[in-house]
Short mmCIF file of C-alpha atoms in Angstrom, two decimals:
data_model
loop_
_atom_site.label_atom_id
_atom_site.label_comp_id
_atom_site.label_asym_id
_atom_site.label_seq_id
_atom_site.Cartn_x
_atom_site.Cartn_y
_atom_site.Cartn_z
CA UNK A 19 26.01 35.69 -37.20
CA UNK A 20 22.53 35.70 -36.17
CA UNK A 21 23.38 32.63 -33.71
CA UNK A 22 26.33 34.08 -32.24
CA UNK A 23 24.53 37.12 -31.14
CA UNK A 24 21.55 34.98 -29.59
CA UNK A 25 23.95 32.98 -27.61
CA UNK A 26 25.39 36.21 -26.12
CA UNK A 27 22.11 37.24 -24.92
CA UNK A 28 22.45 36.81 -21.00
CA UNK A 29 18.56 35.37 -21.01
CA UNK A 30 19.35 32.73 -23.78
CA UNK A 31 20.32 29.07 -22.75
CA UNK A 32 20.90 26.14 -24.90
CA UNK A 33 18.30 23.48 -24.21
CA UNK A 34 19.15 19.27 -24.86
CA UNK A 35 17.72 16.29 -23.86
CA UNK A 36 19.26 15.09 -19.94
CA UNK A 37 16.34 12.21 -19.42
CA UNK A 38 17.74 8.74 -19.21
CA UNK A 39 16.61 6.68 -22.64
CA UNK A 40 16.57 3.07 -23.05
CA UNK A 41 15.17 0.20 -25.48
CA UNK A 42 11.74 -0.44 -24.28
CA UNK A 43 10.46 -4.17 -24.51
CA UNK A 44 7.20 -5.98 -24.55
CA UNK A 45 7.69 -9.44 -23.22
CA UNK A 46 4.72 -12.07 -23.71
CA UNK A 47 5.29 -15.60 -21.89
CA UNK A 48 2.52 -18.52 -22.53
CA UNK A 49 2.05 -20.30 -19.46
CA UNK A 50 2.15 -24.08 -18.98
CA UNK A 51 -0.53 -24.81 -18.43
CA UNK A 52 -2.11 -22.18 -19.92
CA UNK A 53 -5.73 -22.42 -18.44
CA UNK A 54 -7.22 -22.37 -15.47
CA UNK A 55 -10.60 -22.98 -13.81
CA UNK A 56 -12.88 -21.90 -10.63
CA UNK A 57 -10.94 -22.78 -7.37
CA UNK A 58 -7.50 -23.53 -9.17
CA UNK A 59 -4.33 -21.11 -8.13
CA UNK A 60 -2.36 -19.05 -10.45
CA UNK A 61 1.09 -18.98 -9.52
CA UNK A 62 2.81 -15.83 -11.27
CA UNK A 63 6.79 -15.60 -10.60
CA UNK A 64 8.28 -12.39 -11.60
CA UNK A 65 10.71 -12.88 -13.95
CA UNK A 66 14.80 -11.95 -13.12
CA UNK A 67 15.31 -9.93 -16.66
CA UNK A 68 19.13 -9.05 -17.79
CA UNK A 69 21.23 -7.15 -15.39
CA UNK A 70 20.67 -4.19 -17.35
CA UNK A 71 16.90 -4.02 -17.43
CA UNK A 72 14.36 -2.66 -14.95
CA UNK A 73 11.03 -3.68 -15.11
CA UNK A 74 8.23 -0.88 -15.71
CA UNK A 75 5.71 -0.40 -12.76
CA UNK A 76 2.05 -1.17 -13.40
CA UNK A 77 3.16 -2.98 -16.89
CA UNK A 78 2.58 -6.43 -15.54
CA UNK A 79 -0.64 -8.42 -16.22
CA UNK A 80 -2.16 -11.71 -17.10
CA UNK A 81 -3.65 -12.02 -20.05
CA UNK A 82 -6.62 -14.74 -20.95
CA UNK A 83 -9.57 -15.74 -23.24
CA UNK A 84 -12.39 -15.98 -21.15
CA UNK A 85 -14.74 -18.66 -21.82
CA UNK A 86 -18.17 -19.32 -20.77
CA UNK A 87 -19.63 -22.92 -20.17
CA UNK A 88 -22.79 -21.36 -20.48
CA UNK A 89 -23.45 -18.92 -22.77
CA UNK A 90 -26.65 -17.78 -21.16
CA UNK A 91 -24.57 -16.15 -18.66
CA UNK A 92 -22.46 -13.29 -18.15
CA UNK A 93 -19.25 -11.98 -15.77
CA UNK A 94 -19.95 -9.23 -13.41
CA UNK A 95 -18.34 -5.76 -13.60
CA UNK A 96 -14.74 -5.72 -13.13
CA UNK A 97 -13.87 -9.22 -13.86
CA UNK A 98 -9.95 -8.50 -13.19
CA UNK A 99 -10.64 -7.87 -9.77
CA UNK A 100 -13.52 -10.18 -9.31
CA UNK A 101 -10.99 -13.05 -10.43
CA UNK A 102 -8.85 -12.39 -7.35
CA UNK A 103 -10.52 -14.18 -4.67
CA UNK A 104 -7.37 -14.69 -2.81
CA UNK A 105 -4.02 -12.93 -2.78
CA UNK A 106 -1.00 -14.34 -1.70
CA UNK A 107 2.60 -12.58 -2.17
CA UNK A 108 5.29 -14.26 -1.49
CA UNK A 109 8.78 -13.30 -0.66
CA UNK A 110 11.53 -15.90 -0.34
CA UNK A 111 9.01 -18.19 0.26
CA UNK A 112 7.62 -16.36 3.24
CA UNK A 113 3.94 -14.79 2.98
CA UNK A 114 4.36 -11.12 3.15
CA UNK A 115 0.48 -10.44 2.10
CA UNK A 116 -2.44 -12.71 2.29
CA UNK A 117 -6.00 -11.06 1.72
CA UNK A 118 -8.81 -14.12 1.20
CA UNK A 119 -11.15 -11.02 0.45
CA UNK A 120 -8.57 -8.86 -1.79
CA UNK A 121 -11.54 -8.29 -4.74
CA UNK A 122 -14.44 -7.14 -2.20
CA UNK A 123 -11.93 -3.75 -1.26
CA UNK A 124 -10.26 -3.49 -4.62
CA UNK A 125 -13.62 -3.50 -6.44
CA UNK A 126 -14.86 -0.83 -4.24
CA UNK A 127 -11.73 1.47 -4.62
CA UNK A 128 -12.34 1.43 -8.29
CA UNK A 129 -15.87 3.20 -7.66
CA UNK A 130 -13.57 5.98 -7.17
CA UNK A 131 -12.19 6.37 -10.55
CA UNK A 132 -13.83 9.00 -12.87
CA UNK A 133 -15.76 8.33 -15.98
CA UNK A 134 -13.14 8.55 -18.36
CA UNK A 135 -10.67 5.76 -16.25
CA UNK A 136 -13.49 3.53 -16.25
CA UNK A 137 -14.24 3.90 -19.96
CA UNK A 138 -10.77 3.13 -20.76
CA UNK A 139 -10.55 -0.47 -18.79
CA UNK A 140 -12.80 -2.46 -21.24
CA UNK A 141 -9.87 -4.98 -20.78
CA UNK A 142 -9.74 -5.09 -17.01
CA UNK A 143 -13.61 -5.89 -17.30
CA UNK A 144 -15.04 -2.77 -16.24
CA UNK A 145 -17.83 -2.21 -18.84
CA UNK A 146 -21.34 -2.06 -19.67
CA UNK A 147 -23.43 -5.28 -19.26
CA UNK A 148 -24.15 -5.47 -23.13
CA UNK A 149 -20.20 -5.44 -23.60
CA UNK A 150 -20.00 -8.29 -21.04
CA UNK A 151 -22.62 -10.35 -22.34
CA UNK A 152 -21.09 -10.35 -25.81
CA UNK A 153 -17.50 -11.26 -24.37
CA UNK A 154 -19.44 -14.21 -22.48
CA UNK A 155 -21.42 -14.93 -25.93
CA UNK A 156 -24.43 -14.37 -24.40
CA UNK A 157 -26.72 -13.85 -27.69
CA UNK A 158 -29.12 -11.15 -26.31
CA UNK A 159 -26.13 -8.63 -26.53
CA UNK A 160 -26.12 -9.37 -30.28
CA UNK A 161 -28.18 -6.25 -31.34
CA UNK A 162 -25.77 -3.89 -29.03
CA UNK A 163 -23.84 -1.68 -31.42
CA UNK A 164 -21.16 -0.44 -28.93
CA UNK A 165 -20.86 -3.86 -27.63
CA UNK A 166 -20.38 -5.32 -31.41
CA UNK A 167 -18.00 -2.60 -32.22
CA UNK A 168 -15.74 -3.35 -28.81
CA UNK A 169 -16.23 -6.98 -29.52
CA UNK A 170 -14.72 -7.00 -32.80
CA UNK A 171 -11.56 -5.60 -31.44
CA UNK A 172 -10.76 -7.48 -28.01
CA UNK A 173 -12.90 -10.33 -28.55
CA UNK A 174 -12.62 -12.62 -25.75
CA UNK A 175 -9.44 -11.20 -24.17
CA UNK A 176 -9.49 -9.91 -20.91
CA UNK A 177 -6.62 -8.73 -18.74
CA UNK A 178 -5.88 -9.32 -14.32
CA UNK A 179 -3.52 -6.43 -13.52
CA UNK A 180 -0.52 -7.52 -11.08
CA UNK A 181 0.47 -4.05 -9.44
CA UNK A 182 0.57 -4.76 -5.41
CA UNK A 183 4.34 -4.01 -4.43
CA UNK A 184 5.12 -3.74 -7.92
CA UNK A 185 3.33 -0.53 -8.56
CA UNK A 186 4.53 1.36 -5.27
CA UNK A 187 8.31 1.43 -6.04
CA UNK A 188 8.84 2.97 -9.12
CA UNK A 189 11.04 1.01 -11.64
CA UNK A 190 11.98 -2.63 -10.15
CA UNK A 191 14.89 -4.51 -10.64
CA UNK A 192 14.28 -8.33 -10.08
CA UNK A 193 17.82 -9.33 -11.29
CA UNK A 194 19.41 -7.32 -8.24
CA UNK A 195 17.17 -8.83 -5.58
CA UNK A 196 18.34 -11.95 -3.40
CA UNK A 197 14.70 -12.80 -3.04
CA UNK A 198 11.90 -13.67 -5.81
CA UNK A 199 8.36 -12.31 -5.61
CA UNK A 200 5.85 -14.62 -6.32
CA UNK A 201 1.68 -14.11 -6.56
CA UNK A 202 -0.37 -17.03 -6.02
CA UNK A 203 -4.08 -15.59 -7.42
CA UNK A 204 -6.99 -18.15 -6.10
CA UNK A 205 -9.88 -17.93 -8.47
CA UNK A 206 -13.72 -18.08 -7.36
CA UNK A 207 -16.26 -20.07 -8.30
CA UNK A 208 -18.47 -19.21 -11.24
CA UNK A 209 -21.51 -18.39 -8.89
CA UNK A 210 -19.40 -15.56 -6.93
CA UNK A 211 -18.52 -13.63 -10.30
CA UNK A 212 -21.34 -14.48 -12.73
CA UNK A 213 -25.20 -13.88 -13.60
CA UNK A 214 -27.55 -15.95 -15.79
CA UNK A 215 -30.30 -15.37 -17.80
CA UNK A 216 -33.99 -15.67 -15.59
CA UNK A 217 -34.46 -19.92 -15.89
CA UNK A 218 -30.93 -20.56 -16.70
CA UNK A 219 -28.19 -21.51 -14.45
CA UNK A 220 -24.33 -20.57 -14.00
CA UNK A 221 -22.58 -23.62 -15.03
CA UNK A 222 -18.71 -22.76 -14.66
CA UNK A 223 -15.69 -20.62 -16.49
CA UNK A 224 -12.39 -21.24 -17.83
CA UNK A 225 -9.39 -18.85 -18.56
CA UNK A 226 -7.76 -20.13 -21.69
CA UNK A 227 -4.19 -19.27 -23.35
CA UNK A 228 -2.60 -17.57 -20.29
CA UNK A 229 -0.23 -15.47 -21.29
CA UNK A 230 2.22 -13.00 -18.69
CA UNK A 231 2.65 -9.73 -20.31
CA UNK A 232 5.14 -7.00 -19.33
CA UNK A 233 7.44 -4.07 -20.28
CA UNK A 234 11.29 -3.52 -19.80
CA UNK A 235 13.59 -0.77 -20.19
CA UNK A 236 17.50 -1.71 -21.20
CA UNK A 237 19.61 1.16 -19.53
CA UNK A 238 22.83 0.92 -17.89
CA UNK A 239 22.84 3.65 -15.81
CA UNK A 240 19.18 2.62 -14.47
CA UNK A 241 20.57 -0.61 -13.81
CA UNK A 242 23.29 0.71 -12.12
CA UNK A 243 21.35 2.90 -9.81
CA UNK A 244 19.09 -0.14 -9.03
CA UNK A 245 22.07 -2.46 -8.35
CA UNK A 246 23.07 -0.02 -5.61
CA UNK A 247 19.89 -0.04 -3.76
CA UNK A 248 19.46 -3.95 -3.99
CA UNK A 249 22.95 -4.48 -3.25
CA UNK A 250 22.63 -3.72 0.42
CA UNK A 251 19.04 -3.95 1.35
CA UNK A 252 15.65 -2.99 -0.43
CA UNK A 253 12.61 -1.65 1.55
CA UNK A 254 9.29 -3.06 0.43
CA UNK A 255 6.20 -0.63 1.98
CA UNK A 256 2.80 -1.08 0.81
CA UNK A 257 -0.91 -1.07 1.63
CA UNK A 258 -1.33 -4.50 3.72
CA UNK A 259 -5.27 -5.07 3.69
CA UNK A 260 -6.58 -8.21 5.72
CA UNK A 261 -10.34 -9.25 5.91
CA UNK A 262 -10.95 -9.76 9.76
CA UNK A 263 -14.47 -11.14 10.16
CA UNK A 264 -17.40 -11.53 8.17
CA UNK A 265 -20.41 -11.23 9.83
CA UNK A 266 -24.34 -11.33 9.01
CA UNK A 267 -26.35 -8.31 10.12
CA UNK A 268 -30.25 -9.47 10.85
CA UNK A 269 -32.68 -6.78 9.55
CA UNK A 270 -34.07 -5.83 12.70
CA UNK A 271 -31.23 -5.08 14.58
CA UNK A 272 -30.72 -1.28 15.60
CA UNK A 273 -27.38 -1.74 17.80
CA UNK A 274 -24.51 -3.59 16.49
CA UNK A 275 -21.16 -4.21 18.50
CA UNK A 276 -18.35 -5.71 16.73
CA UNK A 277 -14.91 -6.13 18.56
CA UNK A 278 -11.74 -6.53 16.67
CA UNK A 279 -8.22 -7.67 17.81
CA UNK A 280 -5.92 -6.38 15.58
CA UNK A 281 -2.84 -8.89 14.79
CA UNK A 282 -0.95 -6.54 12.98
CA UNK A 283 0.78 -2.92 13.72
CA UNK A 284 0.54 0.73 12.45
CA UNK A 285 -3.17 0.41 11.59
CA UNK A 286 -4.48 3.04 9.00
CA UNK A 287 -8.00 1.97 9.10
CA UNK A 288 -10.85 -0.08 9.28
CA UNK A 289 -13.24 -0.36 6.56
CA UNK A 290 -16.20 -2.31 6.62
CA UNK A 291 -18.54 -3.21 3.29
CA UNK A 292 -21.50 -4.23 3.10
CA UNK A 293 -23.33 -6.30 0.81
CA UNK A 294 -26.95 -8.09 0.34
CA UNK A 295 -26.78 -11.94 1.14
CA UNK A 296 -26.88 -13.12 -2.29
CA UNK A 297 -25.40 -10.10 -4.44
CA UNK A 298 -26.10 -10.11 -8.31
CA UNK A 299 -24.12 -6.79 -8.78
CA UNK A 300 -20.29 -6.79 -8.17
CA UNK A 301 -20.27 -3.21 -7.62
CA UNK A 302 -23.18 -2.86 -4.85
CA UNK A 303 -22.26 -1.61 -1.46
CA UNK A 304 -25.74 -1.32 0.82
CA UNK A 305 -26.03 1.48 3.31
CA UNK A 306 -27.28 -0.15 6.39
CA UNK A 307 -28.98 2.72 8.00
CA UNK A 308 -26.31 3.68 10.00
CA UNK A 309 -27.21 6.66 12.48
CA UNK A 310 -24.02 6.81 14.85
CA UNK A 311 -20.71 5.44 14.99
CA UNK A 312 -18.69 5.18 18.66
CA UNK A 313 -15.21 3.59 18.75
CA UNK A 314 -13.17 3.01 21.58
CA UNK A 315 -9.82 1.52 21.64
CA UNK A 316 -8.85 -0.75 25.00
CA UNK A 317 -11.67 1.29 26.49
CA UNK A 318 -10.64 4.93 25.73
CA UNK A 319 -12.61 6.87 23.18
CA UNK A 320 -11.00 7.07 19.89
CA UNK A 321 -9.66 10.87 19.60
CA UNK A 322 -11.32 11.01 16.34
CA UNK A 323 -14.45 9.87 17.11
CA UNK A 324 -14.39 10.81 20.98
CA UNK A 325 -18.15 12.04 20.50
CA UNK A 326 -18.80 9.82 18.12
CA UNK A 327 -19.42 9.84 14.08
CA UNK A 328 -22.40 10.95 12.54
CA UNK A 329 -23.86 9.57 9.16
CA UNK A 330 -23.53 13.31 7.83
CA UNK A 331 -19.63 12.35 8.27
CA UNK A 332 -19.14 9.07 6.85
CA UNK A 333 -18.64 10.32 2.96
CA UNK A 334 -16.06 12.56 4.10
CA UNK A 335 -14.06 9.74 5.90
CA UNK A 336 -14.59 7.66 2.93
CA UNK A 337 -13.26 10.38 0.70
CA UNK A 338 -10.52 10.94 2.85
CA UNK A 339 -9.35 7.40 2.42
CA UNK A 340 -10.19 6.50 -1.22
CA UNK A 341 -11.00 9.83 -2.68
CA UNK A 342 -7.91 10.78 -5.31
CA UNK A 343 -8.87 12.30 -7.83
CA UNK A 344 -11.74 15.66 -7.72
CA UNK A 345 -12.95 14.01 -11.17
CA UNK A 346 -14.05 11.10 -9.46
CA UNK A 347 -17.60 9.55 -10.36
CA UNK A 348 -18.46 8.76 -6.69
CA UNK A 349 -20.58 11.36 -5.05
CA UNK A 350 -23.05 12.13 -2.03
CA UNK A 351 -26.05 10.58 -3.57
CA UNK A 352 -24.46 7.66 -4.92
CA UNK A 353 -22.74 6.79 -1.93
CA UNK A 354 -25.74 6.50 0.21
CA UNK A 355 -28.80 6.04 -2.17
CA UNK A 356 -26.97 4.16 -4.99
CA UNK A 357 -25.36 1.13 -3.22
CA UNK A 358 -21.75 2.53 -3.02
CA UNK A 359 -21.28 2.99 0.62
CA UNK A 360 -18.46 2.10 3.18
CA UNK A 361 -17.64 2.78 6.35
CA UNK A 362 -14.23 4.09 7.11
CA UNK A 363 -12.86 4.39 10.82
CA UNK A 364 -9.71 6.11 10.56
CA UNK A 365 -7.03 5.15 12.99
CA UNK A 366 -4.31 7.25 11.82
CA UNK A 367 -4.31 9.65 14.93
CA UNK A 368 -0.74 9.79 16.79
CA UNK A 369 -2.68 9.79 20.54
CA UNK A 370 -4.16 6.43 19.66
CA UNK A 371 -0.39 5.20 20.46
CA UNK A 372 -1.49 1.46 20.59
CA UNK A 373 -2.79 1.79 16.68
CA UNK A 374 -0.48 3.31 14.96
CA UNK A 375 3.30 4.51 15.02
CA UNK A 376 4.95 2.37 18.21
CA UNK A 377 4.47 -1.17 16.78
CA UNK A 378 2.42 -2.50 19.61
CA UNK A 379 -0.48 -5.01 18.72
CA UNK A 380 -3.49 -5.26 19.83
CA UNK A 381 -4.21 -9.00 20.07
CA UNK A 382 -6.13 -11.59 22.24
CA UNK A 383 -7.37 -9.04 24.37
CA UNK A 384 -10.96 -8.36 26.39
CA UNK A 385 -11.68 -5.10 24.75
CA UNK A 386 -9.17 -4.45 21.84
CA UNK A 387 -11.01 -1.96 19.31
CA UNK A 388 -14.77 -1.75 20.23
CA UNK A 389 -17.09 -0.31 17.38
CA UNK A 390 -20.83 0.46 18.57
CA UNK A 391 -23.13 1.13 15.60
CA UNK A 392 -26.37 2.77 16.12
CA UNK A 393 -28.74 2.30 13.23
CA UNK A 394 -32.62 1.72 12.09
CA UNK A 395 -33.83 -1.71 10.83
CA UNK A 396 -33.43 -2.49 7.15
CA UNK A 397 -35.74 -4.49 4.57
CA UNK A 398 -33.13 -7.26 4.58
CA UNK A 399 -30.57 -9.06 6.27
CA UNK A 400 -26.69 -7.84 4.97
CA UNK A 401 -23.33 -9.08 5.12
CA UNK A 402 -20.76 -7.34 6.82
CA UNK A 403 -17.20 -7.52 5.91
CA UNK A 404 -14.46 -5.99 8.63
CA UNK A 405 -11.31 -5.57 6.99
CA UNK A 406 -8.40 -3.48 8.26
CA UNK A 407 -5.53 -1.37 6.40
CA UNK A 408 -1.95 -1.04 7.47
CA UNK A 409 1.23 0.33 6.15
CA UNK A 410 2.94 -2.88 4.73
CA UNK A 411 5.69 -5.14 5.58
CA UNK A 412 9.11 -3.55 5.17
CA UNK A 413 11.90 -5.99 4.41
CA UNK A 414 15.32 -5.76 5.14
CA UNK A 415 17.94 -8.09 3.57
CA UNK A 416 20.73 -9.10 5.60
CA UNK A 417 23.97 -9.25 4.25
CA UNK A 418 25.50 -12.86 4.26
CA UNK A 419 26.14 -13.87 1.28
CA UNK A 420 24.61 -17.09 0.09
CA UNK A 421 22.91 -17.50 3.25
CA UNK A 422 21.21 -13.60 2.86
CA UNK A 423 17.42 -13.84 4.22
CA UNK A 424 14.58 -11.46 4.28
CA UNK A 425 13.08 -10.12 7.35
CA UNK A 426 9.56 -8.89 7.52
CA UNK A 427 8.07 -8.13 11.14
CA UNK A 428 9.37 -5.10 12.92
CA UNK A 429 10.41 -6.72 15.77
CA UNK A 430 12.72 -8.97 13.59
CA UNK A 431 14.24 -5.99 12.01
CA UNK A 432 14.94 -4.40 15.65
CA UNK A 433 16.20 -7.46 16.95
CA UNK A 434 18.72 -7.67 14.12
CA UNK A 435 19.96 -4.27 14.61
CA UNK A 436 19.99 -5.01 18.43
CA UNK A 437 21.91 -7.66 18.01
CA UNK A 438 24.42 -6.59 15.64
CA UNK A 439 24.94 -3.48 17.69
CA UNK A 440 25.23 -4.79 20.96
CA UNK A 441 27.95 -6.98 19.73
CA UNK A 442 29.95 -4.28 18.00
CA UNK A 443 32.11 -3.75 20.61
CA UNK A 444 33.57 -7.28 20.93
CA UNK A 445 33.44 -7.87 17.29
CA UNK A 446 35.61 -5.31 16.38
CA UNK A 447 38.29 -5.73 19.35
CA UNK A 448 38.31 -9.62 18.13
CA UNK A 449 39.69 -7.99 14.57
CA UNK A 450 42.36 -5.85 16.42
CA UNK A 451 45.78 -7.41 17.12
CA UNK A 452 46.39 -7.80 21.12
CA UNK A 453 49.67 -5.72 22.30
CA UNK A 454 49.04 -6.04 26.08
CA UNK A 455 47.07 -8.59 28.37
CA UNK A 456 44.59 -5.97 28.81
CA UNK A 457 41.32 -6.64 27.15
CA UNK A 458 38.87 -3.89 26.19
CA UNK A 459 36.88 -4.65 29.44
CA UNK A 460 39.47 -2.63 31.43
CA UNK A 461 38.71 0.29 29.68
CA UNK A 462 34.95 0.38 30.63
CA UNK A 463 34.98 2.21 33.45
CA UNK A 464 31.18 2.27 33.90
CA UNK A 465 28.67 -0.28 34.65
CA UNK A 466 25.95 -0.67 31.97
CA UNK A 467 22.74 -1.12 33.89
CA UNK A 468 20.81 -3.20 31.19
CA UNK A 469 17.95 -0.52 30.91
CA UNK A 470 17.72 2.17 28.21
CA UNK A 471 14.93 4.79 28.72
CA UNK A 472 13.95 8.22 27.52
CA UNK A 473 14.01 11.04 30.19
CA UNK A 474 11.81 13.95 29.91
CA UNK A 475 13.49 17.05 28.53
CA UNK A 476 13.39 20.16 30.65
CA UNK A 477 13.59 23.94 29.67
CA UNK A 478 17.43 24.50 31.60
CA UNK A 479 18.73 21.31 29.48
CA UNK A 480 17.62 23.07 26.62
CA UNK A 481 19.12 26.42 27.29
CA UNK A 482 22.38 24.90 28.30
CA UNK A 483 22.56 23.13 25.29
CA UNK A 484 21.67 26.25 23.23
CA UNK A 485 24.31 28.23 24.59
CA UNK A 486 26.69 25.44 23.41
CA UNK A 487 25.92 26.39 20.01
CA UNK A 488 28.55 27.61 17.80
CA UNK A 489 27.53 31.07 16.08
CA UNK A 490 30.26 31.04 13.46
CA UNK A 491 28.61 27.50 11.94
CA UNK A 492 26.00 27.88 9.12
CA UNK A 493 22.70 27.84 9.03
CA UNK A 494 20.44 24.25 8.87
CA UNK A 495 18.14 23.14 6.57
CA UNK A 496 15.54 25.97 8.40
CA UNK A 497 17.65 28.80 7.88
CA UNK A 498 17.59 29.95 11.33
CA UNK A 499 21.08 31.36 12.14
CA UNK A 500 22.47 30.00 15.59
CA UNK A 501 22.94 33.91 16.83
CA UNK A 502 19.27 34.38 16.84
CA UNK A 503 18.78 30.92 18.57
CA UNK A 504 21.03 32.00 21.35
CA UNK A 505 20.01 35.26 21.52
CA UNK A 506 16.44 33.87 21.86
CA UNK A 507 16.97 30.97 24.10
CA UNK A 508 14.96 32.05 27.11
CA UNK A 509 12.03 32.35 24.74
CA UNK A 510 12.47 29.18 22.72
CA UNK A 511 13.47 26.68 25.16
CA UNK A 512 10.00 25.76 26.56
CA UNK A 513 8.78 25.38 23.22
CA UNK A 514 11.82 23.30 22.01
CA UNK A 515 11.42 21.14 25.25
CA UNK A 516 7.84 20.67 25.01
CA UNK A 517 8.45 19.38 20.88
CA UNK A 518 10.90 16.99 22.32
CA UNK A 519 8.72 15.20 24.60
CA UNK A 520 6.33 14.92 22.35
CA UNK A 521 8.02 13.32 20.02
CA UNK A 522 9.08 10.99 22.65
CA UNK A 523 5.62 10.48 24.15
CA UNK A 524 3.77 9.68 20.63
CA UNK A 525 6.91 7.47 19.11
CA UNK A 526 7.12 10.01 15.93
CA UNK A 527 10.43 11.50 14.56
CA UNK A 528 9.05 14.46 12.22
CA UNK A 529 10.79 13.73 8.96
CA UNK A 530 11.38 17.34 8.82
CA UNK A 531 14.17 16.61 11.97
CA UNK A 532 15.60 13.82 9.41
CA UNK A 533 17.00 16.57 6.90
CA UNK A 534 20.45 17.38 6.92
CA UNK A 535 22.35 19.66 4.30
CA UNK A 536 25.74 18.46 3.24
CA UNK A 537 28.21 20.60 1.55
CA UNK A 538 31.11 18.90 -0.02
CA UNK A 539 34.53 20.73 0.49
CA UNK A 540 36.91 20.70 -2.19
CA UNK A 541 40.23 19.25 -1.26
CA UNK A 542 43.50 19.88 -2.99
CA UNK A 543 45.10 16.58 -4.09
CA UNK A 544 48.68 16.59 -4.08
#
């Protein structure tokens, strides 16, 4: 009786589980051969799984035992990222990602994590020097209590996580993908990732007992949803990083000019990282006494830095790109004084149409992007690594049965659509049984000029279109009644014309304009 009364209460609602559930399985496969040495390449093929299984994001990793050839040496901090000297990602055999300086930027990004996150990353090689020495079997660390305790749990086991692309798209369904992903990791030399005791040398290392670890979820509903995505097409959008150049700055330089010709589209930023000529700390990025930076693109000052960027703004620009957590360990004093510096040049302003938004390349030009850096002299020479960050490649699968292919460059995708729509008339006509001698050309009364362009929108045109609106129609996602638009047309027309023209000039179609409200209407079945 009490339960019945409770359910009659207007504010009562019965709660039930509505989330999707499935069996979670942890997979562990041994490589063959199951060891790798400096300079060698490790090939990781993403497994297909079963039709009703999906890959859990951020779960794939290489597990191995780190074996040191000289027990008087140890690896530097963040071993999991250090081991990725070069990372290639291939889709259908074609490279979609290739960064020969992968570890340098990835280690810097990890400096912006908070202390709790870093403290939990011992398997990734982020830990104290005492623990790293213990894992490397350096006998100087034997007395450290924390190192002894952690070594008793993890031993020499370390992990190299594989997250690029896979970590950007939620649940991944390899079974429904026409083309397979392959990761190629090139290992660095021992001298690039290890330090030795005084008077000792770094002899080498090896990764033993290599295993591929990942998790999957078995769920029919998830599998069906993923099948819908991969059955027609699948976009792979990710952050692409390219090492453009490596230069040495003399300690006496006070003005440095760096020119970058960007061979890619849709640039996000240029990141410049600085290290000692012979670094011994993988997490040291020196501040080379920069006072001011000026940026010009094809001879025109960048809008964000039209007056130049002073050193007081450099931390904020880096934080805008790398800072994702208010509790991150990075700070002003660490950024400038404790060798955690990066020079970030933002290229995301829509006014710089040649670098972002319209797909135009800056390549093999006389000016390109010119970075003029004014600085003070430094105590020693520094190495400058110039990297470009961009929105990653979008891949689309053409529906050609067994001959299906993947396209990666924007121009190739555009040409595919252009070819399809330009031939759609003749393609459809070939499927129609002719009932007279006239072809479809006879019905085309206007000749096409062969030129397509956008005309500038004027207020009078907007007025005419507003007047044509049907006042009986329901409102759109913006909830603005049609009657209000028509009654205010003289006031709104100039502003709407400005918005339309700005969208055309900047080659940006705002996301809010891509939203539509669809209301299904019940149709009686007879």
